[in-house]
PDB file of C-alpha atoms (C1' of nucleotides) in Angstrom:
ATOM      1  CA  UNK A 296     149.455 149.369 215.945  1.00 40.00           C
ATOM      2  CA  UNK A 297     148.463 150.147 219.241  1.00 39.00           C
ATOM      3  CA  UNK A 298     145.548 148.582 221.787  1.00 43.00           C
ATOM      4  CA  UNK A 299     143.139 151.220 220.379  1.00 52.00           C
ATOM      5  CA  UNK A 300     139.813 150.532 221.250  1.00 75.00           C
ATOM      6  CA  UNK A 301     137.746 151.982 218.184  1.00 90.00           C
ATOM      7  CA  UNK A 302     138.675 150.817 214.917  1.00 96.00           C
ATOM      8  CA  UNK A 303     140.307 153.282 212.098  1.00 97.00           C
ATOM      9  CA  UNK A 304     140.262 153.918 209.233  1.00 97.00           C
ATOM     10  CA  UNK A 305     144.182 153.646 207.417  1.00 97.00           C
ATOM     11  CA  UNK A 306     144.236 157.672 207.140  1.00 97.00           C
ATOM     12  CA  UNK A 307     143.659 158.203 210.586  1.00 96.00           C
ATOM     13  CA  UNK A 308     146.412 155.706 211.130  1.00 96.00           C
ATOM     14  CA  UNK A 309     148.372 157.056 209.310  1.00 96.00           C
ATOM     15  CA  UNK A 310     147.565 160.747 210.801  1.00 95.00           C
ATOM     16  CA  UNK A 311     148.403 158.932 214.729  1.00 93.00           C
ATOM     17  CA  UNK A 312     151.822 157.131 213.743  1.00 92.00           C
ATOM     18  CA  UNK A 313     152.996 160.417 211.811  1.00 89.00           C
ATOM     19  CA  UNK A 314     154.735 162.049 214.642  1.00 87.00           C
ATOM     20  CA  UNK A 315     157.088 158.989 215.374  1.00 88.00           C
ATOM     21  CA  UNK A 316     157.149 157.837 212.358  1.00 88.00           C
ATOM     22  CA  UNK A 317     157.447 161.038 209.710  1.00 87.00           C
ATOM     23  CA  UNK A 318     158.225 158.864 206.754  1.00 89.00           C
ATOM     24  CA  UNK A 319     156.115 156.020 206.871  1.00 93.00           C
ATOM     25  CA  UNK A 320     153.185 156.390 204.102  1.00 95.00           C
ATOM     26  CA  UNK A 321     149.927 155.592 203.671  1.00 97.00           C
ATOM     27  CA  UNK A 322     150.380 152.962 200.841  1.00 97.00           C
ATOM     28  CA  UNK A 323     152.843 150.954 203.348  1.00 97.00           C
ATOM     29  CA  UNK A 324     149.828 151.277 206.182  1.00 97.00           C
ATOM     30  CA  UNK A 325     147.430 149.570 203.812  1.00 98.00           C
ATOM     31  CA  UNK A 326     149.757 147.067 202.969  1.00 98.00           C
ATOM     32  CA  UNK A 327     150.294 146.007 206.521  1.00 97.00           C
ATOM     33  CA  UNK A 328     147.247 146.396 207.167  1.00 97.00           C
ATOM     34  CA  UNK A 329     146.375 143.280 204.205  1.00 97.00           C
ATOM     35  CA  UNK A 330     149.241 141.523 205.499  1.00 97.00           C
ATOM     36  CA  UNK A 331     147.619 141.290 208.624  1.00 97.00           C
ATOM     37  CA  UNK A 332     144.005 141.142 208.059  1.00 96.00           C
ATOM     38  CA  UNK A 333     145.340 137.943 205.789  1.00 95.00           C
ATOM     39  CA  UNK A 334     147.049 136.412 209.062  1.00 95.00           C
ATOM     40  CA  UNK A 335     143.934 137.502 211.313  1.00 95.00           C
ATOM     41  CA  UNK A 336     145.262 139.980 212.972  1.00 95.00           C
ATOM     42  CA  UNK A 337     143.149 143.047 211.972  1.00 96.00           C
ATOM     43  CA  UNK A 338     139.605 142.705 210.601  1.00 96.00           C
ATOM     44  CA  UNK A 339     138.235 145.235 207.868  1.00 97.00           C
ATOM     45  CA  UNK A 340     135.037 146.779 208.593  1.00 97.00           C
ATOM     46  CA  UNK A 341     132.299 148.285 205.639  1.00 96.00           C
ATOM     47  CA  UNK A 342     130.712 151.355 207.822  1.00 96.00           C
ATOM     48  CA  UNK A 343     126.962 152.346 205.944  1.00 94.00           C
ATOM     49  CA  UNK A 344     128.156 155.689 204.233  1.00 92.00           C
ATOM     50  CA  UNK A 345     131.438 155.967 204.859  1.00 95.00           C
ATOM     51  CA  UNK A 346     133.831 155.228 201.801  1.00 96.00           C
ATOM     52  CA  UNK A 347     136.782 154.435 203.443  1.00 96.00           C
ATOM     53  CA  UNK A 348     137.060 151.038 205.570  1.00 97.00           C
ATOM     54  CA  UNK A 349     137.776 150.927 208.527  1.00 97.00           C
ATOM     55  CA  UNK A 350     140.249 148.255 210.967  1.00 97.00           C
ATOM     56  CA  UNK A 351     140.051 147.000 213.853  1.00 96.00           C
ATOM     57  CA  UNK A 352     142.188 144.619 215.925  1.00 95.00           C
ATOM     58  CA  UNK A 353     140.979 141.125 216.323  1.00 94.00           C
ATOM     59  CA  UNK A 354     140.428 140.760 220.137  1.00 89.00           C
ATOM     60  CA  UNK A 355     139.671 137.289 221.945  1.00 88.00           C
ATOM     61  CA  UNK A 356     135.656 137.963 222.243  1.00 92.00           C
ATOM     62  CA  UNK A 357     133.336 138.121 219.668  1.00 95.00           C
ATOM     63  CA  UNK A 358     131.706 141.133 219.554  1.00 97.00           C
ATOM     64  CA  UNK A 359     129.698 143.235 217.071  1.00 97.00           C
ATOM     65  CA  UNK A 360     129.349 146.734 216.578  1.00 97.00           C
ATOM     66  CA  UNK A 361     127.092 149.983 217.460  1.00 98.00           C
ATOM     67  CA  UNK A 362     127.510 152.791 215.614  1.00 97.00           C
ATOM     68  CA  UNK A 363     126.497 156.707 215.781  1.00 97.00           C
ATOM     69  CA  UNK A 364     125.559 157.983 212.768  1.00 95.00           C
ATOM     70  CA  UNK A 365     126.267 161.142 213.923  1.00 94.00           C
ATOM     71  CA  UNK A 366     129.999 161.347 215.407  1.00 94.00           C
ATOM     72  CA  UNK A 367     131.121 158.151 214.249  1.00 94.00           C
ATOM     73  CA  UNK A 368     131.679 156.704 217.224  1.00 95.00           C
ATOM     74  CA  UNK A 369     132.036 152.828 217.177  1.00 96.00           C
ATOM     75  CA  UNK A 370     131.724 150.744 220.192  1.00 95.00           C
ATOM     76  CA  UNK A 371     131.551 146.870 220.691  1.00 96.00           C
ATOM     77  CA  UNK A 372     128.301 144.938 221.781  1.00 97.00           C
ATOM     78  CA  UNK A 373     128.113 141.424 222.529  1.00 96.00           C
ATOM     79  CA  UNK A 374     127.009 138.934 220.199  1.00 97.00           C
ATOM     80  CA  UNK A 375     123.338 138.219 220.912  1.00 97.00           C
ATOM     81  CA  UNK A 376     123.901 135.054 218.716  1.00 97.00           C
ATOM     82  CA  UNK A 377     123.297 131.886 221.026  1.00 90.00           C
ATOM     83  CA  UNK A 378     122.215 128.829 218.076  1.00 94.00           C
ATOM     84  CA  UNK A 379     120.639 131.072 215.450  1.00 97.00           C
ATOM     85  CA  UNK A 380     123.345 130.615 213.641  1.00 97.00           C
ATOM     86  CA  UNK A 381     123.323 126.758 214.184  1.00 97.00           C
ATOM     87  CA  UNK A 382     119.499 126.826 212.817  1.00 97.00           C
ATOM     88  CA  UNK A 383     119.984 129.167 210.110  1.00 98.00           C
ATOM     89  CA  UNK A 384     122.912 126.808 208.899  1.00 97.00           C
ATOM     90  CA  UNK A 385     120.918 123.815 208.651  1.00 97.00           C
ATOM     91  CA  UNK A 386     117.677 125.531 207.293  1.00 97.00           C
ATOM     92  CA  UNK A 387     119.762 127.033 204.239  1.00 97.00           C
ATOM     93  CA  UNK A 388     122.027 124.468 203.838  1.00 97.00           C
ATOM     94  CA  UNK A 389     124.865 126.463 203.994  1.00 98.00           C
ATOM     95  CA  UNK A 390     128.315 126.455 205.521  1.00 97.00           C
ATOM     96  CA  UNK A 391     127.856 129.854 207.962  1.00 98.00           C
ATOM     97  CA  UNK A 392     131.632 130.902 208.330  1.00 96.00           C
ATOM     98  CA  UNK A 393     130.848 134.460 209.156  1.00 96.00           C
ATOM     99  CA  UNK A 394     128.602 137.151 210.735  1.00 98.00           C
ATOM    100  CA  UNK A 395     128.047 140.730 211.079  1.00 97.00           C
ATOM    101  CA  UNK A 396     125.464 143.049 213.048  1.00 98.00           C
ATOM    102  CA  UNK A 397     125.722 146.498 213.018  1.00 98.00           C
ATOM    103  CA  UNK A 398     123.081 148.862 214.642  1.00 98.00           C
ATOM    104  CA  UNK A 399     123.215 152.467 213.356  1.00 98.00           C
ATOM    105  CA  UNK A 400     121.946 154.893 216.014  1.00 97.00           C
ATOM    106  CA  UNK A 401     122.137 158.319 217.806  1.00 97.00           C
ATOM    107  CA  UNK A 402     124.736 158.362 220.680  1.00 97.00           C
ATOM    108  CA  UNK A 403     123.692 160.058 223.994  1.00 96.00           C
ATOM    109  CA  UNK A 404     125.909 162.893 223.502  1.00 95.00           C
ATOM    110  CA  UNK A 405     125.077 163.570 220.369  1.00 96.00           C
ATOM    111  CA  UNK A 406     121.518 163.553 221.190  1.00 92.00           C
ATOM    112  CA  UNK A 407     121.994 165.908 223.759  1.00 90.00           C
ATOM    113  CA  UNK A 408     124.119 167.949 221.595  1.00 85.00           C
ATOM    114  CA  UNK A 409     121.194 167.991 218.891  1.00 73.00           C
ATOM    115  CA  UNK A 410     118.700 169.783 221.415  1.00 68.00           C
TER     116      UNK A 410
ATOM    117  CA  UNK B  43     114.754 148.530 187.439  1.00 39.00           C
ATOM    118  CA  UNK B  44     112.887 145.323 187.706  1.00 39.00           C
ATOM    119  CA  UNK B  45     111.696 143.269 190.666  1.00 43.00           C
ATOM    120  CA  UNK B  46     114.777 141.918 191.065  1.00 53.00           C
ATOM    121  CA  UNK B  47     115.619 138.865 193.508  1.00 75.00           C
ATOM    122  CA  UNK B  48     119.279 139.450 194.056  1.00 90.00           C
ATOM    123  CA  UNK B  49     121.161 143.108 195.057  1.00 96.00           C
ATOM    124  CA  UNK B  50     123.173 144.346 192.018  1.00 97.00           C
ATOM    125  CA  UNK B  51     126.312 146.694 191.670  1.00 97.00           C
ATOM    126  CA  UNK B  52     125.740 149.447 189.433  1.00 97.00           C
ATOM    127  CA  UNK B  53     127.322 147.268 186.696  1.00 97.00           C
ATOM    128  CA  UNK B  54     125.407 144.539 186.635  1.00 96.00           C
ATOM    129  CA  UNK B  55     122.785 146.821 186.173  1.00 96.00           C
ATOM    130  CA  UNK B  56     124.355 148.651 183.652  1.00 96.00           C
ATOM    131  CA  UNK B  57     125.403 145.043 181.897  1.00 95.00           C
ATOM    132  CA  UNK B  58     121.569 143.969 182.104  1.00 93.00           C
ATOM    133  CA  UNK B  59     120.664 147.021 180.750  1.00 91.00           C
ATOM    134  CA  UNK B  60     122.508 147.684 178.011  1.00 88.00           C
ATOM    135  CA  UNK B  61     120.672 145.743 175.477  1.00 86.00           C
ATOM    136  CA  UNK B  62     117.510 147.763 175.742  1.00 87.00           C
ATOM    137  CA  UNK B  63     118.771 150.880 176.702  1.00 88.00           C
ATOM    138  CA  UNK B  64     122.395 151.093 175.192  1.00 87.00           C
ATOM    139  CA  UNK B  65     122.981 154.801 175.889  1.00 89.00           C
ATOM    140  CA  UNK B  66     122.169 154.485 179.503  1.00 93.00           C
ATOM    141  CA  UNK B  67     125.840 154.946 180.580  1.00 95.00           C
ATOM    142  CA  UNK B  68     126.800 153.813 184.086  1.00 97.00           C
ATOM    143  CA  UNK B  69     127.175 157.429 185.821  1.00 97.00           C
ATOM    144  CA  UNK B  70     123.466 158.057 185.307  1.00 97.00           C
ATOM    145  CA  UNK B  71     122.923 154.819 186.633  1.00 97.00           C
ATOM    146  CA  UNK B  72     124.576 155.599 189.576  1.00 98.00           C
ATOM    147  CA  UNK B  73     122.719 158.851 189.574  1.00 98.00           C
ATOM    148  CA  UNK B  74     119.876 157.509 190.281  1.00 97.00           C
ATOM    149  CA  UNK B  75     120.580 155.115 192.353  1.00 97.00           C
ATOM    150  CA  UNK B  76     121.647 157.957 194.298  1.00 97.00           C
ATOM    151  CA  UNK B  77     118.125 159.257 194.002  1.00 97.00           C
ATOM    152  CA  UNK B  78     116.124 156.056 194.764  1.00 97.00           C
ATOM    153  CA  UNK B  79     118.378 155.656 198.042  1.00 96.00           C
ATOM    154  CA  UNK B  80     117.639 159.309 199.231  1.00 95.00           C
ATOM    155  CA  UNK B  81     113.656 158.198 198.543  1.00 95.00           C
ATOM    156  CA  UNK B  82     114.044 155.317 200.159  1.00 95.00           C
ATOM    157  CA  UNK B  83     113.388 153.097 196.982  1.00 95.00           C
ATOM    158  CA  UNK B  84     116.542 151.284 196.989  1.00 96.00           C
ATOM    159  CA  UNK B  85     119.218 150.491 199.985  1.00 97.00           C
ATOM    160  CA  UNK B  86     122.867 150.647 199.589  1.00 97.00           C
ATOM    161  CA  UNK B  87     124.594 147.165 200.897  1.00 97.00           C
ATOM    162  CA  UNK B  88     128.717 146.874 201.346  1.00 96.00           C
ATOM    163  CA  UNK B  89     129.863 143.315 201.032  1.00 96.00           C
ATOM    164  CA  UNK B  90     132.840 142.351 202.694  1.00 94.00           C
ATOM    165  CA  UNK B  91     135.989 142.185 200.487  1.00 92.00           C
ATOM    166  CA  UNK B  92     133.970 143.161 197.828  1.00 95.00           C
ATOM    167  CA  UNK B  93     134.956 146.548 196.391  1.00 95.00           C
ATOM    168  CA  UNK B  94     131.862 147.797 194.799  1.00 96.00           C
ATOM    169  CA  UNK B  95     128.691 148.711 196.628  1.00 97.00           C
ATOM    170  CA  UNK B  96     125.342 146.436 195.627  1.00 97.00           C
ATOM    171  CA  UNK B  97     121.804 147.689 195.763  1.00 97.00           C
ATOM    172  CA  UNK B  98     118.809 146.586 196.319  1.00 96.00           C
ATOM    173  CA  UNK B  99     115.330 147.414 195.782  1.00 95.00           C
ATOM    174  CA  UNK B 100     113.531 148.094 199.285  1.00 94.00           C
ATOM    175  CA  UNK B 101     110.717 145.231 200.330  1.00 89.00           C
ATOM    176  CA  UNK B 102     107.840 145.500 202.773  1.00 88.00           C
ATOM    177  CA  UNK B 103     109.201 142.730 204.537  1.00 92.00           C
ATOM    178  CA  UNK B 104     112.585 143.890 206.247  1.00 95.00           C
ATOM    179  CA  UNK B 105     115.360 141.494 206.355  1.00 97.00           C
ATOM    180  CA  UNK B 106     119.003 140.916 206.123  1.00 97.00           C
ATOM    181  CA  UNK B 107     121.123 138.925 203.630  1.00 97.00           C
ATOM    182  CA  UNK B 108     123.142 135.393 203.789  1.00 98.00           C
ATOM    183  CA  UNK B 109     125.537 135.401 201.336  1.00 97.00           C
ATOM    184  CA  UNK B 110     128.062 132.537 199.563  1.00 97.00           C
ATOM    185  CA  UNK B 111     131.394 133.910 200.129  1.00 95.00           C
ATOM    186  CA  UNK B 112     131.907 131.401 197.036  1.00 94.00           C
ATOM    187  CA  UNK B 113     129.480 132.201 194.369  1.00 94.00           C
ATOM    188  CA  UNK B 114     128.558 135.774 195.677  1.00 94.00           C
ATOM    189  CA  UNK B 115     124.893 135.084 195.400  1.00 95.00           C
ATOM    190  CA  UNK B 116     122.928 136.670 198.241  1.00 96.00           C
ATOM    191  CA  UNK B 117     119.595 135.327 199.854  1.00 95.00           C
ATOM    192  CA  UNK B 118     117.200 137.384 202.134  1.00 96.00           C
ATOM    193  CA  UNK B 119     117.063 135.664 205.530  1.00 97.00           C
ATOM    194  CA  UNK B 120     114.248 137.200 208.260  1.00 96.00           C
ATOM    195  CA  UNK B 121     115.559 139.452 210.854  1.00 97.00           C
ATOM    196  CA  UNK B 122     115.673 137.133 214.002  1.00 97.00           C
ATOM    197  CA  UNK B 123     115.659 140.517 216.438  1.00 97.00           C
ATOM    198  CA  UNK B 124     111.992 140.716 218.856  1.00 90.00           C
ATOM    199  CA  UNK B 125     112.811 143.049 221.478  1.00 94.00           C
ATOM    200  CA  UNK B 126     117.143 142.908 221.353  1.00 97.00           C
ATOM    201  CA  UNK B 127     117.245 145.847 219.778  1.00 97.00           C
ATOM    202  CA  UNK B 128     114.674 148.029 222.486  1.00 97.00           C
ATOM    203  CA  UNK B 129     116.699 146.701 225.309  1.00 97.00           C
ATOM    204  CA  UNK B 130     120.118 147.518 223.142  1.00 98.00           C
ATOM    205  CA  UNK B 131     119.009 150.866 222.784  1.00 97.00           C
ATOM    206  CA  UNK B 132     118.103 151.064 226.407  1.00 97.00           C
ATOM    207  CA  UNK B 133     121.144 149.705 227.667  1.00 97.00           C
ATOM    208  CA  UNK B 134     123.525 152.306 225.686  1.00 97.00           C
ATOM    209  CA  UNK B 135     121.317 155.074 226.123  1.00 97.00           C
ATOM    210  CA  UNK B 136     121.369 154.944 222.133  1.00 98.00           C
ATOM    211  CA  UNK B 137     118.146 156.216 219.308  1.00 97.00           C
ATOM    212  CA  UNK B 138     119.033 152.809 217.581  1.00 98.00           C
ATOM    213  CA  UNK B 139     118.023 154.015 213.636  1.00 96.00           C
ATOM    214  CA  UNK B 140     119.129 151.064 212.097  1.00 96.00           C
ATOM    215  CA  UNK B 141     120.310 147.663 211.819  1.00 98.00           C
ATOM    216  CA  UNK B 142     121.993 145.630 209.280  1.00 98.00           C
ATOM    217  CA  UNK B 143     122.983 141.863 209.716  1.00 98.00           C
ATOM    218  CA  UNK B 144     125.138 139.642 207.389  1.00 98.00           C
ATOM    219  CA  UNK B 145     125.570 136.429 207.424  1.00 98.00           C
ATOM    220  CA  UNK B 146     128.777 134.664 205.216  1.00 98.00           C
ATOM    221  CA  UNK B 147     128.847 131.463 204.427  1.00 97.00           C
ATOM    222  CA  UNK B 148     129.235 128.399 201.926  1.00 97.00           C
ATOM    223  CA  UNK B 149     126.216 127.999 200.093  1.00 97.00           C
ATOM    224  CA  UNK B 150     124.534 124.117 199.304  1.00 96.00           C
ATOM    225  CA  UNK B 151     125.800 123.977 195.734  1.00 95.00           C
ATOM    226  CA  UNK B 152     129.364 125.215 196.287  1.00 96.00           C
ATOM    227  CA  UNK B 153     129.679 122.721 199.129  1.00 92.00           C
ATOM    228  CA  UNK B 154     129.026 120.095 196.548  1.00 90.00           C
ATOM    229  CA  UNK B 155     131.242 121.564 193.506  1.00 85.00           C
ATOM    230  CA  UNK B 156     134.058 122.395 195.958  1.00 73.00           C
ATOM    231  CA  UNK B 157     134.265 117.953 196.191  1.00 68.00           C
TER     232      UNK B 157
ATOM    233  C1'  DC C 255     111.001 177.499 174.787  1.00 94.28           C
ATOM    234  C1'  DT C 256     112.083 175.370 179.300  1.00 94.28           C
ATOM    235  C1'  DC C 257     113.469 172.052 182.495  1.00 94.28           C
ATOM    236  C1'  DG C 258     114.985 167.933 183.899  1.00 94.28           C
ATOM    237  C1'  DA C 259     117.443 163.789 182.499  1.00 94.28           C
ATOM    238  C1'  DT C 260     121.391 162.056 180.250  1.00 94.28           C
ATOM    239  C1'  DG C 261     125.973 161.785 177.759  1.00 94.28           C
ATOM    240  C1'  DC C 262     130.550 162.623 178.139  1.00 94.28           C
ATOM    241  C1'  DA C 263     134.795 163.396 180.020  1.00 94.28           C
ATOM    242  C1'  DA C 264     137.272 164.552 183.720  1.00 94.28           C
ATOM    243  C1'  DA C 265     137.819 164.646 188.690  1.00 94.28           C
ATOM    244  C1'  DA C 266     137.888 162.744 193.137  1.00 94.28           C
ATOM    245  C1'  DG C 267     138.912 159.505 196.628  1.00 94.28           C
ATOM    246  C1'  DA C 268     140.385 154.940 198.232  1.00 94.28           C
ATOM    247  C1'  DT C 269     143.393 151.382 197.474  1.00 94.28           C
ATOM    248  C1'  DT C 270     146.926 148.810 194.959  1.00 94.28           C
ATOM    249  C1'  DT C 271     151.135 148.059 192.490  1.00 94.28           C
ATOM    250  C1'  DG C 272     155.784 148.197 190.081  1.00 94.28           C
ATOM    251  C1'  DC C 273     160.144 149.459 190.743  1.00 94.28           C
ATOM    252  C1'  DA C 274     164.150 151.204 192.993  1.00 94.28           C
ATOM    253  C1'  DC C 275     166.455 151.729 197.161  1.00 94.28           C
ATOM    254  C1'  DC C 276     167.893 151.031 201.807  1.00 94.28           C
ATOM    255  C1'  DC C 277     168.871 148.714 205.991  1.00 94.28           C
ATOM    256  C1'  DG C 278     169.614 145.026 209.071  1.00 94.28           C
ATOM    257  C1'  DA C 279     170.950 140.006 209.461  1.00 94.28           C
TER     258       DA C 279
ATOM    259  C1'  DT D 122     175.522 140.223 200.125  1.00 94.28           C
ATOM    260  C1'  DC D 123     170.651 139.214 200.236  1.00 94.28           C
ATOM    261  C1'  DG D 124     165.880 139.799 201.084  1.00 94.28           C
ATOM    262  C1'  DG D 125     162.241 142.056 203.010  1.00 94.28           C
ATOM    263  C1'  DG D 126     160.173 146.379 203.992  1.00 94.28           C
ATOM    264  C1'  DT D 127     159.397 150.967 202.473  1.00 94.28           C
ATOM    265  C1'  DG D 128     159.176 155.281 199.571  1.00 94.28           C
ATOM    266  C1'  DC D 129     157.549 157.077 195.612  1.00 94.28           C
ATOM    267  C1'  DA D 130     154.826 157.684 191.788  1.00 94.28           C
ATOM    268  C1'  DA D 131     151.690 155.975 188.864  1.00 94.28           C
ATOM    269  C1'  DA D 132     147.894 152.929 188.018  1.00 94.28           C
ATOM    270  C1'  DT D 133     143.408 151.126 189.070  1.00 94.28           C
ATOM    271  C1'  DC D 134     138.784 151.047 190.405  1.00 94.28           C
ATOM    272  C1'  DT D 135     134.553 152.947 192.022  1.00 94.28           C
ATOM    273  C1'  DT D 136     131.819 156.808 192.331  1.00 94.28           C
ATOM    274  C1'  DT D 137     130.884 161.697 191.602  1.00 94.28           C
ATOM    275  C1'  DT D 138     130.535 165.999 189.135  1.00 94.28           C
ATOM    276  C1'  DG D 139     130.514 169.980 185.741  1.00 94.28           C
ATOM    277  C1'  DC D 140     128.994 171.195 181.601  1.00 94.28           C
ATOM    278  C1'  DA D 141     126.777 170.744 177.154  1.00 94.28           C
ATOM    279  C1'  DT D 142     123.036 168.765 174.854  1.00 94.28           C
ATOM    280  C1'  DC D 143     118.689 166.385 173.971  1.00 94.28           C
ATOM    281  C1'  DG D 144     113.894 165.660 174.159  1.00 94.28           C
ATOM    282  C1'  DA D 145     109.275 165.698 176.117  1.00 94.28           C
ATOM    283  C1'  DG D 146     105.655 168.753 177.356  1.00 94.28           C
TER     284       DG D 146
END
DNA sequence: CTCGATGCAAAAGATTTGCACCCGA
DNA sequence: TCGGGTGCAAATCTTTTGCATCGAG
């Protein structure tokens, strides 16, 4: 898996590594790909109607993600987090271990492309 | 569907169902779930590593969701977003349409039974 | 009778799995 | 030779769909 900078689903995976790699199938992508979201390595994302997941390498800054409902394009945003989390924690009485903002929108392009 | 608290996969509704209605098979329940999402009655949630899709009926009060990544039970928590999401939009030239935040955690009780 | 809702069974699509095989250490 | 990784095919699970039927108006 290379440094790609959106996240993909296993089929288009699959799709990218076919020329070098002609025989490798889609049931041995997923299986790498649980192998290494288990050791952290990838992270599996739940895109609002889209069946398919999608993966994305597990970079050094937390980030979240913004999302155009019309081409699919994903790109990172920071975390606007700062002790939310902290207070939300305490408040609930839980143990927070994860988080997850998306924001669903209309990319420039596409809303260009609309008019 | 009643005024339900927590979001529900098609088959828990079809489970809590079944006793008064035990014809209603699960593909009509999906079918209208189908429906009430299109007319904005219910919203569609994904859970991470959780295969099936929950649903919940749509409140005046938006919100996101703090779930135990333990006992699956989900909570509403408020949406703690004033103007992020103008200046967001702004700042990536995006129409932001939507927003969905998740928060994972360890809820109070499970803390306790996991001792 | 007519139309929309539902039952029913099969299809579709994503993901997983069992088993055999192959290849490198 | 051994063990892990992969191919292959089938299974599994969720969700959808086509078609026949049922029932309220």
């Amino acid at each position: 898996m290379s440094a790609e900078d959106m996240p993909l689903s296993a089929k288009e995976i699959y799709y990218k590594i076919k020329d070098n790699n002609p025989h490798l199938k889609l049931s041995t992508i997923y299986r790498n790909l649980n192998v290494f979201e288990k050791n952290n390595i990838v992270r599996k994302l739940n895109i609002n109607n889209v069946t398919e997941s999608y993966f994305e390498l597990i970079k050094e800054n937390h980030h979240h993600h913004l999302i155009c409902i019309s081409c699919g394009h994903i790109q990172d945003i920071e975390c606007p987090f700062d002790d939310y989390l902290d207070k939300l924690e305490k408040k609930n009485n839980y143990e927070v271990t994860d988080h997850r903002l998306t924001v669903y929108g209309i990319c420039h392009q596409c809303k260009k492309d609309d008019k």
